[in-house]
PDB file of C-alpha atoms and ligand atoms in Angstrom:
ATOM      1  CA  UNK A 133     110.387 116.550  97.532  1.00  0.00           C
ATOM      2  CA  UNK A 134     108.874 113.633  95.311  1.00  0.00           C
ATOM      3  CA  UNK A 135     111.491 110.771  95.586  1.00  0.00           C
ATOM      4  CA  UNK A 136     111.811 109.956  91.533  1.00  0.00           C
ATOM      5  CA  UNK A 137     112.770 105.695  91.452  1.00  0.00           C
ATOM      6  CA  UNK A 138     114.960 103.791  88.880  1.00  0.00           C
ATOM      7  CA  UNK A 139     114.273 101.143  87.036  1.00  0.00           C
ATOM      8  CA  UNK A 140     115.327  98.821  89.472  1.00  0.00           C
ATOM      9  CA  UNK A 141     114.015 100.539  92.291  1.00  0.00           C
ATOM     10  CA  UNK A 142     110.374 100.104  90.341  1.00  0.00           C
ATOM     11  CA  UNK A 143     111.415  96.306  89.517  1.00  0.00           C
ATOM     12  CA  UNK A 144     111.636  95.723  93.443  1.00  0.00           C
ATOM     13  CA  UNK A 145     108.406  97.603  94.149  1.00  0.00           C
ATOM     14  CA  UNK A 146     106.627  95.340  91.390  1.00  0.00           C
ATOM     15  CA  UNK A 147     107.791  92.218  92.988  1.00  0.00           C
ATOM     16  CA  UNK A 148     106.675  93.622  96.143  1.00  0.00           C
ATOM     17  CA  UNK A 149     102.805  94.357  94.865  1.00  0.00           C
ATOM     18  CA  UNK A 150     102.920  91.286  93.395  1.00  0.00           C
ATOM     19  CA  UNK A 151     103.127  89.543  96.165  1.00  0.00           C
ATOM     20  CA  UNK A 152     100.367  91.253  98.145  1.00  0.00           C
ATOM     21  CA  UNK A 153      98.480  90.916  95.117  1.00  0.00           C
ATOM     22  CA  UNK A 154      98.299  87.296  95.606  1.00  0.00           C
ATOM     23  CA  UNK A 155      98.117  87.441  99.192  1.00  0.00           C
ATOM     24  CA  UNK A 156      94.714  89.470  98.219  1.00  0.00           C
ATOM     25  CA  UNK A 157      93.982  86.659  96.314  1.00  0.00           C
ATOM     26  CA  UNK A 158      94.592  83.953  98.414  1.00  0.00           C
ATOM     27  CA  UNK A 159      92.272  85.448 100.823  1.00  0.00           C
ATOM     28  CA  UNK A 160      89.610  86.180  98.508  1.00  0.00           C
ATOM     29  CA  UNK A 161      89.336  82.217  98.112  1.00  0.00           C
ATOM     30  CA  UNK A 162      89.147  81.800 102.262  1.00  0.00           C
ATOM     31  CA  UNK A 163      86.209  84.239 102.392  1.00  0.00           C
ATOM     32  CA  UNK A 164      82.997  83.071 103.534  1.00  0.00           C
ATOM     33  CA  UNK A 165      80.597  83.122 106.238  1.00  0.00           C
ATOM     34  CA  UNK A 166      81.681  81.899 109.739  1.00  0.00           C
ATOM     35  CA  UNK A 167      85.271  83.381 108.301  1.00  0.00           C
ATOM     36  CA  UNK A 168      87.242  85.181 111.295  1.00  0.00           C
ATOM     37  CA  UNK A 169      89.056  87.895 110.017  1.00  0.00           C
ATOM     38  CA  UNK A 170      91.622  86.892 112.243  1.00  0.00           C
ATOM     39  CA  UNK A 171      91.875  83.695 110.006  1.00  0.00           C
ATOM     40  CA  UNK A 172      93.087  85.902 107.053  1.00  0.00           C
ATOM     41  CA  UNK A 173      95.067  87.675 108.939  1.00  0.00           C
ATOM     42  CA  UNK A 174      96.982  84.402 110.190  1.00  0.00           C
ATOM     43  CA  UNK A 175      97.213  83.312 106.264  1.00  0.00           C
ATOM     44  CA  UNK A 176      98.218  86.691 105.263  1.00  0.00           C
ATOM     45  CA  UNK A 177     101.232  86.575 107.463  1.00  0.00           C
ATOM     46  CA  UNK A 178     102.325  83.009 106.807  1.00  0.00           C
ATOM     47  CA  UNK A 179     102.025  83.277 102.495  1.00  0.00           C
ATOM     48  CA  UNK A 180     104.058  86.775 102.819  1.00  0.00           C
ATOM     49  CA  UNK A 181     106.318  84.748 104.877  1.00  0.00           C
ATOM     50  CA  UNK A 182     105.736  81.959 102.363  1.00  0.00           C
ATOM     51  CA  UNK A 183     106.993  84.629  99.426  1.00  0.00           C
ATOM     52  CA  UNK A 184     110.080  85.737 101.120  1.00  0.00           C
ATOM     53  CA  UNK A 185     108.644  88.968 102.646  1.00  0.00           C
ATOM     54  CA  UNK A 186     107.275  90.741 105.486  1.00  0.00           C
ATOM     55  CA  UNK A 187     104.158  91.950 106.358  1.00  0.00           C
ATOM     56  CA  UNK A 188     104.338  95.658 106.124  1.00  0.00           C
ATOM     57  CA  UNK A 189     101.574  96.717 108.359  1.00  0.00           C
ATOM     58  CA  UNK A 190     102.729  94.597 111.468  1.00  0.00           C
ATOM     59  CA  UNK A 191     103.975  97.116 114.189  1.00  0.00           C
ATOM     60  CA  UNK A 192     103.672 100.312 111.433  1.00  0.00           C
ATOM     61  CA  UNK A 193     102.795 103.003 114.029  1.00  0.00           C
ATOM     62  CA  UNK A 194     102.573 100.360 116.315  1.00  0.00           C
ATOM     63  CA  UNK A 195      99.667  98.116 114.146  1.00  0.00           C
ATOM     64  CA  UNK A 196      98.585  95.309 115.897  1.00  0.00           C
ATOM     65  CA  UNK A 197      98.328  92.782 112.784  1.00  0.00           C
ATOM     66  CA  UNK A 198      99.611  91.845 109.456  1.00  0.00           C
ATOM     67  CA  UNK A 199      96.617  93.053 107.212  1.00  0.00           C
ATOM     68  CA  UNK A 200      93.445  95.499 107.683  1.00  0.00           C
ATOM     69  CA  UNK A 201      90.309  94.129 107.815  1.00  0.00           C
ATOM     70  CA  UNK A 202      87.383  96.484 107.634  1.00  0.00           C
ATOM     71  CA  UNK A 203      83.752  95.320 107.280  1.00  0.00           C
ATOM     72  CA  UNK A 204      81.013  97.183 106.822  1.00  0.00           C
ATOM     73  CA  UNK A 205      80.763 100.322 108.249  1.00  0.00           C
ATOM     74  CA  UNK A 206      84.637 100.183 108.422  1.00  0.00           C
ATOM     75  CA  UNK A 207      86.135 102.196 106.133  1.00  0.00           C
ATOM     76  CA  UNK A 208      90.053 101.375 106.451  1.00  0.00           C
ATOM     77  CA  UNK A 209      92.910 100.474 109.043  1.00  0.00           C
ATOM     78  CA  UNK A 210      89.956  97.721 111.077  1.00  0.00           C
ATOM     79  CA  UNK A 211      91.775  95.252 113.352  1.00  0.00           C
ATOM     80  CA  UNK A 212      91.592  91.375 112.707  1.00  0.00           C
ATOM     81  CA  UNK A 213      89.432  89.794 115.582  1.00  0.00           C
ATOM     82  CA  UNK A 214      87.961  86.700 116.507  1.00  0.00           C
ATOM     83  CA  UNK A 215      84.423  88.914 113.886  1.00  0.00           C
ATOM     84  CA  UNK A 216      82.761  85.726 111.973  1.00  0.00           C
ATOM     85  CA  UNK A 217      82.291  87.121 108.241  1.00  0.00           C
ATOM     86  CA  UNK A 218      78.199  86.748 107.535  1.00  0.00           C
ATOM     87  CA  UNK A 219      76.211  86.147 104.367  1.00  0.00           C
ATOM     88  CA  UNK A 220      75.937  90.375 103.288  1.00  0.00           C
ATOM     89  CA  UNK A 221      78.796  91.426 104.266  1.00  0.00           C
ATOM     90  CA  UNK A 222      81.719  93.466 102.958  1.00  0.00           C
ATOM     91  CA  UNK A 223      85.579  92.905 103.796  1.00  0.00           C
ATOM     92  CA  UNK A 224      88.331  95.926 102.800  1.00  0.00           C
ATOM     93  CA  UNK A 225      91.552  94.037 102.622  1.00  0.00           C
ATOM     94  CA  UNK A 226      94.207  95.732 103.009  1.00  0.00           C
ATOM     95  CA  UNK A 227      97.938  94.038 102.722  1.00  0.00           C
ATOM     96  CA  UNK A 228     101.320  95.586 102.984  1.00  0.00           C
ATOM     97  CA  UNK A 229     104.932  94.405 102.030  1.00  0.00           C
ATOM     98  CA  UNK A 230     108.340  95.035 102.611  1.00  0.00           C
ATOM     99  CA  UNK A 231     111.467  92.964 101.020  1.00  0.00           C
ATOM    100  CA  UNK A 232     114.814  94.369  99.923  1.00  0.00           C
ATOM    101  CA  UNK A 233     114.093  97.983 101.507  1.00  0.00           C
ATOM    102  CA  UNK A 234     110.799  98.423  99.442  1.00  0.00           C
ATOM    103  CA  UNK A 235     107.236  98.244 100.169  1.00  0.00           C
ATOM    104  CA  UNK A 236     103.794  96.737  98.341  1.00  0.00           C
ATOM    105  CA  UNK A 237     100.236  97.921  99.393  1.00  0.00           C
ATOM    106  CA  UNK A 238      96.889  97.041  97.668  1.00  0.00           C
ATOM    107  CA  UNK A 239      93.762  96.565  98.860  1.00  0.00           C
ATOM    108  CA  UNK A 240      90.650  95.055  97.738  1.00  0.00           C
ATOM    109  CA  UNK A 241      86.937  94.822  99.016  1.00  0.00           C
ATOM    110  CA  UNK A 242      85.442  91.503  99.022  1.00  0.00           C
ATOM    111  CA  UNK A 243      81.449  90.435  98.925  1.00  0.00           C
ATOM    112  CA  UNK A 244      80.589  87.614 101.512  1.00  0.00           C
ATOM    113  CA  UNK A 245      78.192  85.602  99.549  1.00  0.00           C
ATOM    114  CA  UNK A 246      75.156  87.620  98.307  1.00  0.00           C
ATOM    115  CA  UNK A 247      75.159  91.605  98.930  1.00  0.00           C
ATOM    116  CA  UNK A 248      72.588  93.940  98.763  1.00  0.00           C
ATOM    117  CA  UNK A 249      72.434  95.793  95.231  1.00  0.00           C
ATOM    118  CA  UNK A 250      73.212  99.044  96.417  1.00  0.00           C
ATOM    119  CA  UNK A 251      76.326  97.552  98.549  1.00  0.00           C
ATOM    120  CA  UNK A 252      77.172  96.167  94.965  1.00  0.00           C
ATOM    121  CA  UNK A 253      77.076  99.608  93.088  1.00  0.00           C
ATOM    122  CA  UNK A 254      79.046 100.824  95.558  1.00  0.00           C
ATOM    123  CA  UNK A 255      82.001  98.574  94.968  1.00  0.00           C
ATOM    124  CA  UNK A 256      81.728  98.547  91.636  1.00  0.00           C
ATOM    125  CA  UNK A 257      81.645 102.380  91.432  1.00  0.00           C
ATOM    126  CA  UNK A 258      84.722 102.575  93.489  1.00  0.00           C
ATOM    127  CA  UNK A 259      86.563  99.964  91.736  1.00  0.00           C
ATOM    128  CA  UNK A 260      85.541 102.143  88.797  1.00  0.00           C
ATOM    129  CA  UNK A 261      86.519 105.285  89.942  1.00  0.00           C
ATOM    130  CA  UNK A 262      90.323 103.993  91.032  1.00  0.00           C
ATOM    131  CA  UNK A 263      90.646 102.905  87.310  1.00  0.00           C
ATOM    132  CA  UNK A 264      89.664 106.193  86.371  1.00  0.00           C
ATOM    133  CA  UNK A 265      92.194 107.670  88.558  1.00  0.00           C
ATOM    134  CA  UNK A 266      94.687 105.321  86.772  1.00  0.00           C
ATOM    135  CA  UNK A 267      93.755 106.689  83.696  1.00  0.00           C
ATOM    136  CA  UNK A 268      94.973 110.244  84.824  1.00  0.00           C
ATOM    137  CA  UNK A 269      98.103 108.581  86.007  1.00  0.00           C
ATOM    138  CA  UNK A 270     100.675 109.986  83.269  1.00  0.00           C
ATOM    139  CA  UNK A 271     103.722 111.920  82.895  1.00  0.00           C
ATOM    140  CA  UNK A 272     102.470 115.920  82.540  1.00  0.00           C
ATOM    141  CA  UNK A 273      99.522 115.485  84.658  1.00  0.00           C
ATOM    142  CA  UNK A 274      98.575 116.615  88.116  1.00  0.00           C
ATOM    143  CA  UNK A 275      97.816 114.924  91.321  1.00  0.00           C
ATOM    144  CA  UNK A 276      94.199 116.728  91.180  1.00  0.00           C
ATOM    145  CA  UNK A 277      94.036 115.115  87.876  1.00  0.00           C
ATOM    146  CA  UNK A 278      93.451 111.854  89.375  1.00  0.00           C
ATOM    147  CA  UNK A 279      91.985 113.435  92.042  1.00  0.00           C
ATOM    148  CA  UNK A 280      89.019 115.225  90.415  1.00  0.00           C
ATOM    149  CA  UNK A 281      88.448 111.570  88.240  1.00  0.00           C
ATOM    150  CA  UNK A 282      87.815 109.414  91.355  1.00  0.00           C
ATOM    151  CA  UNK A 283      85.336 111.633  92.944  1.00  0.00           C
ATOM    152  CA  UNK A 284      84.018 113.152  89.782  1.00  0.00           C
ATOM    153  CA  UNK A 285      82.961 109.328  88.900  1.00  0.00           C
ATOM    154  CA  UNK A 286      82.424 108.731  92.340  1.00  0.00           C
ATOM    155  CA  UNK A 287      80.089 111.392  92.953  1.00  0.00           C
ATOM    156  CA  UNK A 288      78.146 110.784  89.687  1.00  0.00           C
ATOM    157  CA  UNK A 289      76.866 107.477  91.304  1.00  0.00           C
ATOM    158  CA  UNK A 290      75.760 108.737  94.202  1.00  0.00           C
ATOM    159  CA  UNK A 291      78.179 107.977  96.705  1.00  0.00           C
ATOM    160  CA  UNK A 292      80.412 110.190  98.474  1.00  0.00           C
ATOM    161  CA  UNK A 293      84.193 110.402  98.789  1.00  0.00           C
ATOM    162  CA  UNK A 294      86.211 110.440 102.168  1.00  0.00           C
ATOM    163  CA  UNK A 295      88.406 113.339 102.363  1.00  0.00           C
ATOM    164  CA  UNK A 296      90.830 112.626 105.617  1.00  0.00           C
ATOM    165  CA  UNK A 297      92.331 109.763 104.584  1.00  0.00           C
ATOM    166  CA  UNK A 298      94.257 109.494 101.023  1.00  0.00           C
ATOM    167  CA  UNK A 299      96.513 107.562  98.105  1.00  0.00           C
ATOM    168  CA  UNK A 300     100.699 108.658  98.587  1.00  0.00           C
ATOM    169  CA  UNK A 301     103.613 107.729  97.026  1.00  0.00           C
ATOM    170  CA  UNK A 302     105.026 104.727  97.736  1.00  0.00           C
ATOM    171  CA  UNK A 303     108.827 103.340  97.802  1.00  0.00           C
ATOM    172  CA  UNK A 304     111.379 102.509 100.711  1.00  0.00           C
ATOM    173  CA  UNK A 305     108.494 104.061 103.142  1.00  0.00           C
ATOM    174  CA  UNK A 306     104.770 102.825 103.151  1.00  0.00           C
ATOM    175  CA  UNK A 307     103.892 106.495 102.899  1.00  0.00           C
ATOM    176  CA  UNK A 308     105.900 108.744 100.612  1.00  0.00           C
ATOM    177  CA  UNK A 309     105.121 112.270  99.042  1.00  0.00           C
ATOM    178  CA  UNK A 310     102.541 113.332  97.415  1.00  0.00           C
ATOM    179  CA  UNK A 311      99.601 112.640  98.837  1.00  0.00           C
ATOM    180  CA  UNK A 312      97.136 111.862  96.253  1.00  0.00           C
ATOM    181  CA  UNK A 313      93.553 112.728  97.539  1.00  0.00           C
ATOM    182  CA  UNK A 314      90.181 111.645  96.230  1.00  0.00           C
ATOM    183  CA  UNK A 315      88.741 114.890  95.677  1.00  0.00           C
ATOM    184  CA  UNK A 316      89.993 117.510  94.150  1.00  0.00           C
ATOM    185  CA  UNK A 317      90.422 120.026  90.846  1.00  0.00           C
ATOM    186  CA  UNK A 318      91.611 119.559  87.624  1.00  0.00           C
ATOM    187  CA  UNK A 319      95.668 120.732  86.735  1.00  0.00           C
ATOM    188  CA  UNK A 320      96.146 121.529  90.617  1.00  0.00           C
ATOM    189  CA  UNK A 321      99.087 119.632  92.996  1.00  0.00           C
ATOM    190  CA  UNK A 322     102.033 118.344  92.037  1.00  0.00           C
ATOM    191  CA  UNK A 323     102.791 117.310  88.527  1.00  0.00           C
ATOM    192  CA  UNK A 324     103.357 113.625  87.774  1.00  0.00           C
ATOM    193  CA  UNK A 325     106.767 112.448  86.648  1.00  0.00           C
ATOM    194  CA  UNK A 326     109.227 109.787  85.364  1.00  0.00           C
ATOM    195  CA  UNK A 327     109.701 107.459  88.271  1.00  0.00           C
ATOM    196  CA  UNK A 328     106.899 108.766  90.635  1.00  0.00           C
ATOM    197  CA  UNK A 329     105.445 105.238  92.330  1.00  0.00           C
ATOM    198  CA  UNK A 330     102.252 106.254  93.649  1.00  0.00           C
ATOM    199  CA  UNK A 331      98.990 104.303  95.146  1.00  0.00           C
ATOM    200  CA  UNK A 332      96.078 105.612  94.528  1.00  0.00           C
ATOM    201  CA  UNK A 333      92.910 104.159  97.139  1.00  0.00           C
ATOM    202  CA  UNK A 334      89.544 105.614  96.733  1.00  0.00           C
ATOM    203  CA  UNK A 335      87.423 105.302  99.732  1.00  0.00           C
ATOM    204  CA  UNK A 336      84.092 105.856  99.081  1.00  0.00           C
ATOM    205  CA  UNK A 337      80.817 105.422 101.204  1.00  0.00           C
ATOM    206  CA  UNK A 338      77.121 105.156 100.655  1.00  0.00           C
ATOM    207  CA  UNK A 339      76.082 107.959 103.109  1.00  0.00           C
ATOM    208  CA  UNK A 340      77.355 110.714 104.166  1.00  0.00           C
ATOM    209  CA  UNK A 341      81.502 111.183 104.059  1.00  0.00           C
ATOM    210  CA  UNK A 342      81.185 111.752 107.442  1.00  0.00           C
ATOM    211  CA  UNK A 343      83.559 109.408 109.860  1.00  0.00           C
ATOM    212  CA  UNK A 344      85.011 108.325 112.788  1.00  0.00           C
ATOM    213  CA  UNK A 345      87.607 106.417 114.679  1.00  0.00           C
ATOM    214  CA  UNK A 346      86.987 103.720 116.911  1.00  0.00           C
ATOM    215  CA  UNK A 347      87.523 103.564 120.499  1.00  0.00           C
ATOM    216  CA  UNK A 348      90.584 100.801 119.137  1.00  0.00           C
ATOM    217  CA  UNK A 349      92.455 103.860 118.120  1.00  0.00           C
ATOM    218  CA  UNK A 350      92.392 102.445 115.072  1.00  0.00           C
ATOM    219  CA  UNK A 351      89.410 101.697 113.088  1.00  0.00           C
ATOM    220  CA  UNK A 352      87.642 103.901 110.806  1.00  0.00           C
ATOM    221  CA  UNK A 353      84.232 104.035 110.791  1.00  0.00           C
ATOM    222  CA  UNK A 354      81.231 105.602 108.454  1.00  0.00           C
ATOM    223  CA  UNK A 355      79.489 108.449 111.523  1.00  0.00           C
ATOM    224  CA  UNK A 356      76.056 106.886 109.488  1.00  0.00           C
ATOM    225  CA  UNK A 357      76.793 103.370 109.980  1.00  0.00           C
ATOM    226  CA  UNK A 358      76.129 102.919 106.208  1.00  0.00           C
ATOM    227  CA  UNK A 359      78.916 100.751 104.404  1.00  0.00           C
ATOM    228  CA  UNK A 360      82.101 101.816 102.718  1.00  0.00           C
ATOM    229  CA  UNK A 361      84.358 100.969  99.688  1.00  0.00           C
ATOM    230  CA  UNK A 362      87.804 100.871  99.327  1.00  0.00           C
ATOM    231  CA  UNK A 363      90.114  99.747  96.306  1.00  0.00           C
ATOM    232  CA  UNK A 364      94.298 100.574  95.833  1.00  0.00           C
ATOM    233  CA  UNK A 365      96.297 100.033  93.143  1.00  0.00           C
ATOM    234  CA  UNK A 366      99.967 101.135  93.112  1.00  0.00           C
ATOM    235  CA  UNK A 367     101.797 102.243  89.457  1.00  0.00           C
ATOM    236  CA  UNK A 368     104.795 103.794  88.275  1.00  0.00           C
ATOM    237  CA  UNK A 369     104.584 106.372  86.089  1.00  0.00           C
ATOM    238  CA  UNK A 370     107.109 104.478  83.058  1.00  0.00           C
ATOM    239  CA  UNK A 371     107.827 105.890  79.345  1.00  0.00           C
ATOM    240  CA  UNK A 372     105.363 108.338  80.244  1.00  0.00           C
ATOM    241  CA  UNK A 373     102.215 106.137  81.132  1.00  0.00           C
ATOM    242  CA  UNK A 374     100.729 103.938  84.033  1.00  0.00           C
ATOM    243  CA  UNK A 375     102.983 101.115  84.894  1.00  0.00           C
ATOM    244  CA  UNK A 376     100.857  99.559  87.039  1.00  0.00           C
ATOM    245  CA  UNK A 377     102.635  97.055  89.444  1.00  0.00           C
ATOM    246  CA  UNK A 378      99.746  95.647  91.351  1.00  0.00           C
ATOM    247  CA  UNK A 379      96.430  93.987  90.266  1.00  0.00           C
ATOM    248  CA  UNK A 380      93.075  92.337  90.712  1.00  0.00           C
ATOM    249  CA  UNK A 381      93.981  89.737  88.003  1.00  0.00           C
ATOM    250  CA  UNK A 382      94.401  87.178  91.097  1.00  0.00           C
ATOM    251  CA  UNK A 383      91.510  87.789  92.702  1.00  0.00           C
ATOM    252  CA  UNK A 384      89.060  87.535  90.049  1.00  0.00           C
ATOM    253  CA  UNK A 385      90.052  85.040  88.160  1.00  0.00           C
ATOM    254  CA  UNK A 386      90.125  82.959  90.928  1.00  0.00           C
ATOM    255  CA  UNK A 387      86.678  84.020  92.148  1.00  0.00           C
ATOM    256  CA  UNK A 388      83.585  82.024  90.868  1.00  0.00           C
TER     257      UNK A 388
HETATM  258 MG1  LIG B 534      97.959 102.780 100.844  1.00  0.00          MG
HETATM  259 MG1  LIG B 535      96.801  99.999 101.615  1.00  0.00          MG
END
């Protein structure tokens, strides 16, 4: 069963991405080499704090840490450690919410300093490819809609799209029905209505879609070792269209 919101339902969600949407930010402006990624996790928690909330990923399924920090190889769900960012890198953020009963999730991937040029098609094909999802996000369509967008566009670049993990509704649980995959066929799943609050989070690597998880029990790794992509929006499907409740406005304005 898809759990349809109300307006005001939606209004709390907004105000919920909102606020991880500048937490994204305000770590976007910390990042640089010699960075821990335990650092932004310590800043996450205190400006969620700061904003009246609560980190949503701290003790969800019994996470260790306010935020996800993959680099890398990591492709989603790495732990913050005592890992000093270096000049090439790339950070996944991920940052979760919860105030009055409803939940925010976004996540962004960050450059530290100067990248390699195929690191930087990658993010901006995946950053690409969740807007092109959004674009699919409207009353009438079908998850695969959105689906068959992201790794159509994806694909087309070169890169490949990681099947196990996936986008879900979102609402008074982190993870609410459907699931919204990044592969897929056009006018398959479940059809897209008033009310439906859904993120959608592409995760796409350079090599192979092969992965793993770390010995952690958490972290999610590329099997190649080649690095991996990951951008997620959340939207409400309002008056028929994409509502969209988070956003990268933050982050790149403030970036340089
Ligand atoms: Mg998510
Ligand atoms: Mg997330």
């Amino acid at each position: 069963m898809l759990k349809l919101k109300r307006a005001e339902e939606i209004e709390h969600l907004r105000e919920n991405n909102q606020i991880v949407s500048k937490t994204l930010a305000e770590l976007g402006r910390m990042i640089r080499p010699g960075v821990t990624t335990l650092q932004l996790d310590r800043r996450a928690d205190e400006f969620i704090r700061d904003h009246g909330a609560e980190p949503g990923f701290l003790g969800y399924g019994g996470f260790p840490n306010s935020i996800c920090t993959s680099v890398n190889d990591a492709v989603v769900h790495g732990i913050p450690s005592d890992y000093q960012l270096r000049e090439g890198d790339i950070i996944s953020i991920d940052v979760g919410t919860i105030k009055d009963g409803f939940y925010g999730d976004s996540a962004y991937t960050f450059t530290v300093g100067e990248v390699d040029e195929q690191v930087s098609s990658l993010l901006e094909a995946t950053r690409e490819s969740l807007f092109k999802g959004i674009d699919q996000a409207m009353a009438g369509n079908r998850v695969g809609d959105i689906s068959w967008a992201v790794q159509d566009h994806a694909e087309r670049a070169g890169f490949s799209v990681v099947r196990e993990m996936v986008g879900h509704g979102l609402g008074s649980n982190m993870h609410e029905s459907p699931e919204i995959p990044n592969y897929g066929k056009r006018g398959k799943g479940p059809q897209l209505k008033e009310g439906l609050v859904i993120c959608i989070e592409p995760m796409i690597n350079m090599g192979s879609r092969s992965i793993k998880q770390d010995r952690d029990g958490w972290t999610i790794r590329t099997m190649d070792g080649k690095p991996s992509a990951h951008f997620e929006l959340a939207l409400a499907i309002r008056n028929g269209e994409a509502d969209i409740l988070s956003t990268f406005d933050y982050i790149e304005q403030s970036s340089t």
